[in-house]
Coordinates of C-alpha atoms in Angstrom, one line a residue:
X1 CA 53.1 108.4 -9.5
X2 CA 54.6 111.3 -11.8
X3 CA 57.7 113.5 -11.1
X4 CA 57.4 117.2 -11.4
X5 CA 61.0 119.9 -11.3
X6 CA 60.8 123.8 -11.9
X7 CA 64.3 124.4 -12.5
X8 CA 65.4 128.6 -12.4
X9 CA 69.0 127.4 -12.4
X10 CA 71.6 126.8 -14.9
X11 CA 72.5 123.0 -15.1
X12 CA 76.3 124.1 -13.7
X13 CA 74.5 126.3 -11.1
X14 CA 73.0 123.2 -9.9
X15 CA 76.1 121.3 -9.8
X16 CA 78.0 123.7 -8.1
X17 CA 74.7 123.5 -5.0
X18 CA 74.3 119.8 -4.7
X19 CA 78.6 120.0 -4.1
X20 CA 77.6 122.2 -1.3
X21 CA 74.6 120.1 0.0
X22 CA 77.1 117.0 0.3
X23 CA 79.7 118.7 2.5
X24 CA 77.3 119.9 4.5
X25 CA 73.9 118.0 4.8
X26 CA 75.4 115.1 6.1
X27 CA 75.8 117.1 9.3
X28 CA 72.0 118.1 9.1
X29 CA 73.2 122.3 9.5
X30 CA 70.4 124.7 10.7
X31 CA 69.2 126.2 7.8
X32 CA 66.9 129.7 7.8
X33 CA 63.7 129.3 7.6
X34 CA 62.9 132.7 5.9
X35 CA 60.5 135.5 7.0
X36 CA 59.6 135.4 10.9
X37 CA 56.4 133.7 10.9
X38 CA 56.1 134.0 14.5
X39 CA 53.6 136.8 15.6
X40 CA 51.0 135.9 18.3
X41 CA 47.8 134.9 17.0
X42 CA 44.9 136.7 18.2
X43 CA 42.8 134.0 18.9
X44 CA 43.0 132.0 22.8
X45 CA 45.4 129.6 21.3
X46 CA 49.2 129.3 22.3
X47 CA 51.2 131.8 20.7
X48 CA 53.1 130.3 17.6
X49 CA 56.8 129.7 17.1
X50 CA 59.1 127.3 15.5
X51 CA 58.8 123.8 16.3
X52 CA 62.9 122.0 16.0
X53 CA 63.3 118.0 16.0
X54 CA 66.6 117.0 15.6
X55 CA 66.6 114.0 17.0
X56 CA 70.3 114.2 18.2
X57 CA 72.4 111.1 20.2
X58 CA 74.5 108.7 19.0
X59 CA 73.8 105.2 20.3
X60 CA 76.3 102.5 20.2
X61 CA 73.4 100.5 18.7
X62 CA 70.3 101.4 16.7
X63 CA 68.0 102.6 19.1
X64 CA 63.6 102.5 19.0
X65 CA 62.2 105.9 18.6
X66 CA 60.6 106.4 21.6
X67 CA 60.5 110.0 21.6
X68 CA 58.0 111.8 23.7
X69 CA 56.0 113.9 21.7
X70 CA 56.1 111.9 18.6
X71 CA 53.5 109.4 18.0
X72 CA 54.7 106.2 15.8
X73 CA 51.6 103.9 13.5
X74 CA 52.8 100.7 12.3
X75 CA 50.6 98.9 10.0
X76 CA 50.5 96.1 7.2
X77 CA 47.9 94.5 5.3
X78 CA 49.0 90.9 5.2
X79 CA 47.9 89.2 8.5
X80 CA 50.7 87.0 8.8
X81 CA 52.6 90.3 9.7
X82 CA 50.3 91.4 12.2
X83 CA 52.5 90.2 15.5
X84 CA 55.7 90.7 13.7
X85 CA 56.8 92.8 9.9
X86 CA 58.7 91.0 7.3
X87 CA 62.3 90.9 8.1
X88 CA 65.0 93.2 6.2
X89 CA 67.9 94.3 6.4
X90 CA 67.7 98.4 7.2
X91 CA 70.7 101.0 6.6
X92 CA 73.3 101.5 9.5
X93 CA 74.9 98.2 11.1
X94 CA 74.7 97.2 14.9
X95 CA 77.4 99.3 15.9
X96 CA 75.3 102.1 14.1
X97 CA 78.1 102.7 11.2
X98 CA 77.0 104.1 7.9
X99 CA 75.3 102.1 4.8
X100 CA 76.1 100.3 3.0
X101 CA 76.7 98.6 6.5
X102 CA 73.2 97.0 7.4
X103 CA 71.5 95.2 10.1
X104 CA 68.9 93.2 10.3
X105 CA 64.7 94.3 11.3
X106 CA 62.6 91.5 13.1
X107 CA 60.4 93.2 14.9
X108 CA 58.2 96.2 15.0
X109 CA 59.4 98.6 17.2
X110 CA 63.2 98.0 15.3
X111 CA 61.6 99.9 12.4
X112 CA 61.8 103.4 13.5
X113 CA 65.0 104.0 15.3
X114 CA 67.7 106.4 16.1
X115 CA 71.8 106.2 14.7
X116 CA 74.1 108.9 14.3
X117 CA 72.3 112.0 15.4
X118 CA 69.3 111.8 13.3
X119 CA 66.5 108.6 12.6
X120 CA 65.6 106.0 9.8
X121 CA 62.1 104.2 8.9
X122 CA 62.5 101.0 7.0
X123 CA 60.0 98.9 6.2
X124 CA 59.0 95.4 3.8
X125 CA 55.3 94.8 3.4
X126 CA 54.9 92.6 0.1
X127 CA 51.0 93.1 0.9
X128 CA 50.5 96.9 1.8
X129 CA 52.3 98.9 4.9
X130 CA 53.4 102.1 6.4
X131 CA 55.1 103.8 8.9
X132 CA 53.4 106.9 10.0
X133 CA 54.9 109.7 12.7
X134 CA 53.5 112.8 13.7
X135 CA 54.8 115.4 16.1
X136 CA 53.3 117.2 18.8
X137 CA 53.2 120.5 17.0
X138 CA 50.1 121.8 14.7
X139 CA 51.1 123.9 12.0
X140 CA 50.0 127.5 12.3
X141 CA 48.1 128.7 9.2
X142 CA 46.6 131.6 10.7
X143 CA 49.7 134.1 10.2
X144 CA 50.8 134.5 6.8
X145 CA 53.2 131.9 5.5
X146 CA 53.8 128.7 7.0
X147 CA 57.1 125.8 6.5
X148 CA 57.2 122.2 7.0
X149 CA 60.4 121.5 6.5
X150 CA 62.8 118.8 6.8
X151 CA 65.9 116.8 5.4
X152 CA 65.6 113.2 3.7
X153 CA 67.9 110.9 2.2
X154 CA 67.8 111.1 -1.3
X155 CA 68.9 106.9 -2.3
X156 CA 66.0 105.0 -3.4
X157 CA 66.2 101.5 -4.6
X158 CA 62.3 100.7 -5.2
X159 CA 59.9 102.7 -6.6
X160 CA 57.4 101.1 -4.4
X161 CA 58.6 102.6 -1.5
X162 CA 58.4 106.4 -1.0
X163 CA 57.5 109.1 1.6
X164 CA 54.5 111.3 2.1
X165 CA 53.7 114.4 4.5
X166 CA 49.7 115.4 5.1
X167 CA 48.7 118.2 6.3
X168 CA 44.9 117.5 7.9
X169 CA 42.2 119.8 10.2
X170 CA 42.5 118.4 13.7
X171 CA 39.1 116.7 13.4
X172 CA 40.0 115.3 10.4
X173 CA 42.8 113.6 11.4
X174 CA 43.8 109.7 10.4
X175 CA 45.8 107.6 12.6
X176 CA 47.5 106.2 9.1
X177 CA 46.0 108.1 6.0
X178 CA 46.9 106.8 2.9
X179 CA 46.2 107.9 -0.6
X180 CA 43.4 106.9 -2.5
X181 CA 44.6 104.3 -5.0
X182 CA 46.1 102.5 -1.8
X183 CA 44.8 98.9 -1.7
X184 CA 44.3 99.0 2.3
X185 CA 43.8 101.4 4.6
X186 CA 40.5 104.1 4.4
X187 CA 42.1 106.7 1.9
X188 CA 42.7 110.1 2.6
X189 CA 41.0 112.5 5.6
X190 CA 37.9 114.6 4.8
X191 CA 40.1 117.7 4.2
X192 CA 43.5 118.6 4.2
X193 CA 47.1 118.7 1.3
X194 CA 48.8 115.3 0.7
X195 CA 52.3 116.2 -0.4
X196 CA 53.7 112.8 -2.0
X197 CA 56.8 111.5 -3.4
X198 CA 57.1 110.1 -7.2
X199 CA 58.2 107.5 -8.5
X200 CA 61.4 109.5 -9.3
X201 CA 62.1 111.1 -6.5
X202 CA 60.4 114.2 -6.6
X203 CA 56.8 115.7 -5.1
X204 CA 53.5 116.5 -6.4
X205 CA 50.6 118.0 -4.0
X206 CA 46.8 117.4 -3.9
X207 CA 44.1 119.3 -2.0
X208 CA 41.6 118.0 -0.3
X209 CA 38.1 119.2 0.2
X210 CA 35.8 117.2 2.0
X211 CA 37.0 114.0 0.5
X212 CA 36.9 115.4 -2.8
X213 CA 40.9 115.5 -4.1
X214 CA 41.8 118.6 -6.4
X215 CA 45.8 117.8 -7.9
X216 CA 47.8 120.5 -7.8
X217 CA 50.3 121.2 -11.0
X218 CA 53.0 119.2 -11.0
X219 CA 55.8 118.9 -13.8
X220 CA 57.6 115.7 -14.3
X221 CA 59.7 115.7 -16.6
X222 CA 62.9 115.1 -14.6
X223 CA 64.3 112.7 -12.5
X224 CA 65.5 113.8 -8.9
X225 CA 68.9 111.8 -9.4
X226 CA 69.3 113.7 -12.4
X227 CA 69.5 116.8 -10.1
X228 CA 71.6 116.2 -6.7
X229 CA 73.3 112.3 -6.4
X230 CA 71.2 109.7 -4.7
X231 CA 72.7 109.2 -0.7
X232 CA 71.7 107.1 1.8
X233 CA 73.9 109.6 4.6
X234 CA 73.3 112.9 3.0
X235 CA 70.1 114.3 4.3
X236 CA 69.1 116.7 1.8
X237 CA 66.3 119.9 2.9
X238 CA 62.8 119.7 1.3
X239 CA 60.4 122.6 2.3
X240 CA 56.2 122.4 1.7
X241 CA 55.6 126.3 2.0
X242 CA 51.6 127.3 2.2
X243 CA 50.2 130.2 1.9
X244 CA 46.0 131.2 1.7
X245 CA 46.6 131.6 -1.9
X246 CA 49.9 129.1 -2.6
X247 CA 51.7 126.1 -2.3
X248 CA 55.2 125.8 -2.7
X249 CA 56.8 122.0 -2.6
X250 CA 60.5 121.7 -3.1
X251 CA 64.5 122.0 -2.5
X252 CA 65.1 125.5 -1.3
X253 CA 68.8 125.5 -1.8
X254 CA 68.7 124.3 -5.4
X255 CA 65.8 127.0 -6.1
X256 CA 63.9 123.9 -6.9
X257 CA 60.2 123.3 -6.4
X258 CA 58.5 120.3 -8.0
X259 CA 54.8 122.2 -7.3
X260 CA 54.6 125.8 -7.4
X261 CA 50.8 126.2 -7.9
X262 CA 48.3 129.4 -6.9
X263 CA 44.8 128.5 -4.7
X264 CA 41.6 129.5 -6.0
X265 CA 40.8 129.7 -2.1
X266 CA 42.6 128.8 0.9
X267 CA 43.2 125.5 2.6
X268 CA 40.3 124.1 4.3
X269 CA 41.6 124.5 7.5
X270 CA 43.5 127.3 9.6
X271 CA 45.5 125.0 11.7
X272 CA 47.1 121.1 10.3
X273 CA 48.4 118.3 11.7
X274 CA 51.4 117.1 10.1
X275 CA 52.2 113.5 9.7
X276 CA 55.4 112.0 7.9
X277 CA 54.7 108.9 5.9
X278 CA 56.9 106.0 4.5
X279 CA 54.8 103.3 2.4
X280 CA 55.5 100.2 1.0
X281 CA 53.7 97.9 -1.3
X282 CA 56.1 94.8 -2.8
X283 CA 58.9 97.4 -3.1
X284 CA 60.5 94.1 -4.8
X285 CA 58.5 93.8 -7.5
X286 CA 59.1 96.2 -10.9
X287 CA 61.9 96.3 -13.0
X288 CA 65.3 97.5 -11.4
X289 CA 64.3 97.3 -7.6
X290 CA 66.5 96.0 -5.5
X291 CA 65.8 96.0 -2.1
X292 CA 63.2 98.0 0.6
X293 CA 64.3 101.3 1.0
X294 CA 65.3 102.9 4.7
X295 CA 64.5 106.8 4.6
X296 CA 66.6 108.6 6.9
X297 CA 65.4 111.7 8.3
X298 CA 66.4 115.0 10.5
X299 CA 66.2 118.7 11.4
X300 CA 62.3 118.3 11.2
X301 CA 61.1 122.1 10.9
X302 CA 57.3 123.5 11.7
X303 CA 56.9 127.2 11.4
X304 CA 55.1 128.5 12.8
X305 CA 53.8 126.1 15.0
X306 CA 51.5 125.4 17.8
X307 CA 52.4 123.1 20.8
X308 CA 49.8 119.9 21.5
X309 CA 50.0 116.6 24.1
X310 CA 50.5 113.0 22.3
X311 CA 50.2 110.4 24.8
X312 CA 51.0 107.0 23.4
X313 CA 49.6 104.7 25.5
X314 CA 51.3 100.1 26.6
X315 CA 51.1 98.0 24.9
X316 CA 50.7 99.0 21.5
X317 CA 49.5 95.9 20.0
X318 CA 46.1 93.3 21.1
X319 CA 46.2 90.5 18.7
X320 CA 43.0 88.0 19.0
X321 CA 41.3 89.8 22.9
X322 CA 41.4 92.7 24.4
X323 CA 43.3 94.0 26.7
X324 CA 44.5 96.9 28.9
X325 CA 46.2 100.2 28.0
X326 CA 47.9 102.3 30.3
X327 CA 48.6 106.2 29.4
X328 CA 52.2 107.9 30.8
X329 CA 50.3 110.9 32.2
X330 CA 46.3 111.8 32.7
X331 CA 44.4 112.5 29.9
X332 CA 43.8 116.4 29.3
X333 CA 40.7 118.3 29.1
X334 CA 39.5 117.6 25.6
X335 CA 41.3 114.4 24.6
X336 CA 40.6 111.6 22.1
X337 CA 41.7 108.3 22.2
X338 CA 42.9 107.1 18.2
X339 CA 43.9 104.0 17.1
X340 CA 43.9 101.7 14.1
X341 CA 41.8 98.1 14.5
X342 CA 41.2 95.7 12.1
X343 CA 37.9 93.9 13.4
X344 CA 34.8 97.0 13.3
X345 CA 33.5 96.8 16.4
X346 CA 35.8 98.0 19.5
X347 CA 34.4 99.3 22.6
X348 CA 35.9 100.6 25.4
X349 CA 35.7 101.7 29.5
X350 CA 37.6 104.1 31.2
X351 CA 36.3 103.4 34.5
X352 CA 37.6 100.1 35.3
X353 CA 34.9 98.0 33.1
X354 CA 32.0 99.2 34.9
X355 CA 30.3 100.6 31.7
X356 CA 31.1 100.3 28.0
X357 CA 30.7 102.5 25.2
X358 CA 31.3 102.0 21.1
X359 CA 34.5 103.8 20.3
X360 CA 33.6 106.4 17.5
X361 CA 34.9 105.8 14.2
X362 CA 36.3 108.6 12.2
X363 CA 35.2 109.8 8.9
X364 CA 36.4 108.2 6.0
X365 CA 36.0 108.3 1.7
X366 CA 36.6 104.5 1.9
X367 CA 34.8 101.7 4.0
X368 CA 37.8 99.2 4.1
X369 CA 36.3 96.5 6.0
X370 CA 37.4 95.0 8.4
X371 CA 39.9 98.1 8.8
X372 CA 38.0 101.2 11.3
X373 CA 40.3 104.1 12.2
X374 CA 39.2 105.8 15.4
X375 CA 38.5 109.0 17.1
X376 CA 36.9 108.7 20.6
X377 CA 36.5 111.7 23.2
X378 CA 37.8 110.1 26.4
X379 CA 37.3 111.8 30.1
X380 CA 40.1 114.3 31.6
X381 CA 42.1 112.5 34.0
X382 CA 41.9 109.3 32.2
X383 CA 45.4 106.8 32.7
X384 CA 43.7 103.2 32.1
X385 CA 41.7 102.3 29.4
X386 CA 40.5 99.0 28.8
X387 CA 39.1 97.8 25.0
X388 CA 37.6 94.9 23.5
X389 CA 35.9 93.7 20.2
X390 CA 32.3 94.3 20.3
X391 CA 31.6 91.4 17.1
X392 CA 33.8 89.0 15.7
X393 CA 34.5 89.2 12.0
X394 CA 32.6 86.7 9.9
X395 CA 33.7 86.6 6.0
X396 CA 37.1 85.7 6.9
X397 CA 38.3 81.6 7.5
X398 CA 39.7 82.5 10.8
X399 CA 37.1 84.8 11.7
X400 CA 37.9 85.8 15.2
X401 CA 41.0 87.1 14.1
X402 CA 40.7 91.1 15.7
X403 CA 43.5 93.8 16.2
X404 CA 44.2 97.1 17.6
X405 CA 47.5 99.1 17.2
X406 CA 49.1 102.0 18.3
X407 CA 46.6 103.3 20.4
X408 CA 47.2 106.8 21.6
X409 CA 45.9 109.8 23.3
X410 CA 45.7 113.4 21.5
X411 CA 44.9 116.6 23.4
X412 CA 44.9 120.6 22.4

């Protein structure tokens, strides 16, 4: 990973903004988004506005993220992980006060949670994991300029744990999407912008185009902590601006952008999912890192923006059988059932096991067997689904070992 900063201000210019970032990012302030990118579109979509998450509340404790209208994909590559993650110790203690106060992560669901008005991922995989979350809005690209923006802790101590946003075509669209020098997972989607964090902090940006990845320019020459002090509890604003002929990647209140790069022709899509990304891969091991990182994030920011239905369905985890999954509301007109499985065949009923079909896999650059990401049209009305492995695998020692994860439903 490389580091890229276009820097229009005067080193004490910069100084004097990050002092006004830290009195006033730790309280995650509304910030202007620019233009108004809100005009109707003319097509028989919803009309487009501003999507807000600000994830506000203050438990005494730190609370799952169970928010409706996100969905949450937690994944690692080292089986021993599969029923529970590696334990660490994440920022914010029990009673929710600030790091360096910690407590400790055992299970799954503890790794996405909610403290002091705004929520953390944290996550250990010495083999290869990530923490995926996408909202229930689809970014409008139909209408001039569009902003994914939001504000992240700035403290990292590994290298090997960073942050990624993807923007991807509906169609296209990956459960967990990884990049393509990942050592699990099936790579990037067919088509879509992968906006990832260096190894120092900052962002460089790659289009896709049907599985072909294009780097956009990227200086780096600078080191984010070089530019605005690294905080675990000030939430600093990062903006991913696109345009049909530009993208723009970087701090808006430092007049900062780490990619600032023309298109020779527009984005492969007109409207994009957007997914936030942590990844981990042995944050522990390279020179100077000292423990997992937790990412703390808030005032999440999609303009303009497109309301869709996530319906994450219970359990969200069959180790070994299959099981039963049960949807909060009826499936809509339209809907796909996606999911993660490690184990390539999975089939599925939605009319109480009476008939069986093979759950369609979705197109990927990288056959990672025995991982399958999938995208399966399921009937309007649907609330139960049952699944279950259509083939054991057979290179591995234990090779009826099978698994499917955070199994949701996604409508427009």
């Amino acid at each position: 990973m490389h580091r890229s900063v276009h820097r229009s201000l005067s080193v004490a210019v910069l100084a004097l903004a990050a002092v006004a970032l830290a009195a006033c990012g730790a309280e995650g302030d509304p910030r202007d988004l620019g233009p108004d990118l809100t005009a109707p579109s003319d097509s028989s979509r919803p009309p487009a506005t501003t999507g807000t998450f600000t994830f506000d509340g203050s438990p005494s404790a730190p609370l799952p993220f169970n928010e409706a209208g996100w969905d949450v994909q937690l994944t690692s590559r080292d089986r021993d992980t599969w029923r529970a993650p590696q334990p660490l110790d994440a920022h914010h203690g029990m009673d929710c006060g600030a790091f360096p106060a910690t407590h400790r992560v055992t299970a799954w669901e503890e790794l996405v949670y909610r403290c002091r008005n705004h929520i953390m991922t944290s996550l250990r995989a010495d083999g290869y994991g990530a923490v995926v979350l996408t909202p229930d809005r689809l970014l409008a690209l139909d209408q001039g300029e569009a902003v994914v923006r939001f504000a992240l802790s700035t403290l990292s101590r590994s290298s090997r744990d960073w942050v990624g946003v993807w923007l991807t075509p509906w169609d296209d669209q990956l459960a967990v999407p990884a990049s393509h020098s990942a050592p699990d997972l099936n790579s990037v989607p067919a088509n879509g912008l992968f906006v990832e964090m260096t190894s120092t902090g900052g962002f460089c940006a790659s289009v896709i185009r049907e599985f072909e990845i294009t780097p956009l320019p990227c200086e780096g020459w600078r080191a984010l902590a070089e530019v605005i002090p690294p905080s675990a509890t000030v939430r600093t604003a990062f903006e991913i601006r696109v345009s049909r002929d530009r993208v723009r990647v970087g701090m808006p209140e430092l007049d900062l952008w780490f990619v600032d790069a023309p298109l020779d022709r527009p984005l492969p899509m007109t409207e994009a999912l957007v997914q936030f990304a942590h990844y981990s891969y042995t944050p522990l091991k390279c020179s100077g890192c000292a423990a997992p990182n937790s990412w703390h994030w808030d005032d999440v920011r999609l303009a303009p923006s497109r309301p869709f239905t996530v319906l994450r369905a219970s359990p969200r985890l069959f180790v070994d059988a299959g099981g039963t999954i049960t949807l909060p509301a009826p499936a809509p007109v339209g809907a796909h059932l996606r999911f993660v499985s490690r184990g390539r065949a999975v089939e599925f009923s939605t009319n109480g096991g009476a008939t069986w079909r093979a759950a369609a896999q979705q197109r990927v650059s990288r056959d990672s067997d025995p991982v399958a990401q999938y995208w399966a049209p399921v009937p309007a009305g649907t609330r139960v689904i049952q699944l279950r492995p259509a083939a054991r695998l057979s290179w591995w020692p234990n090779h009826d070992q099978w698994v499917i994860s955070d199994p949701a439903v996604f409508a427009r």
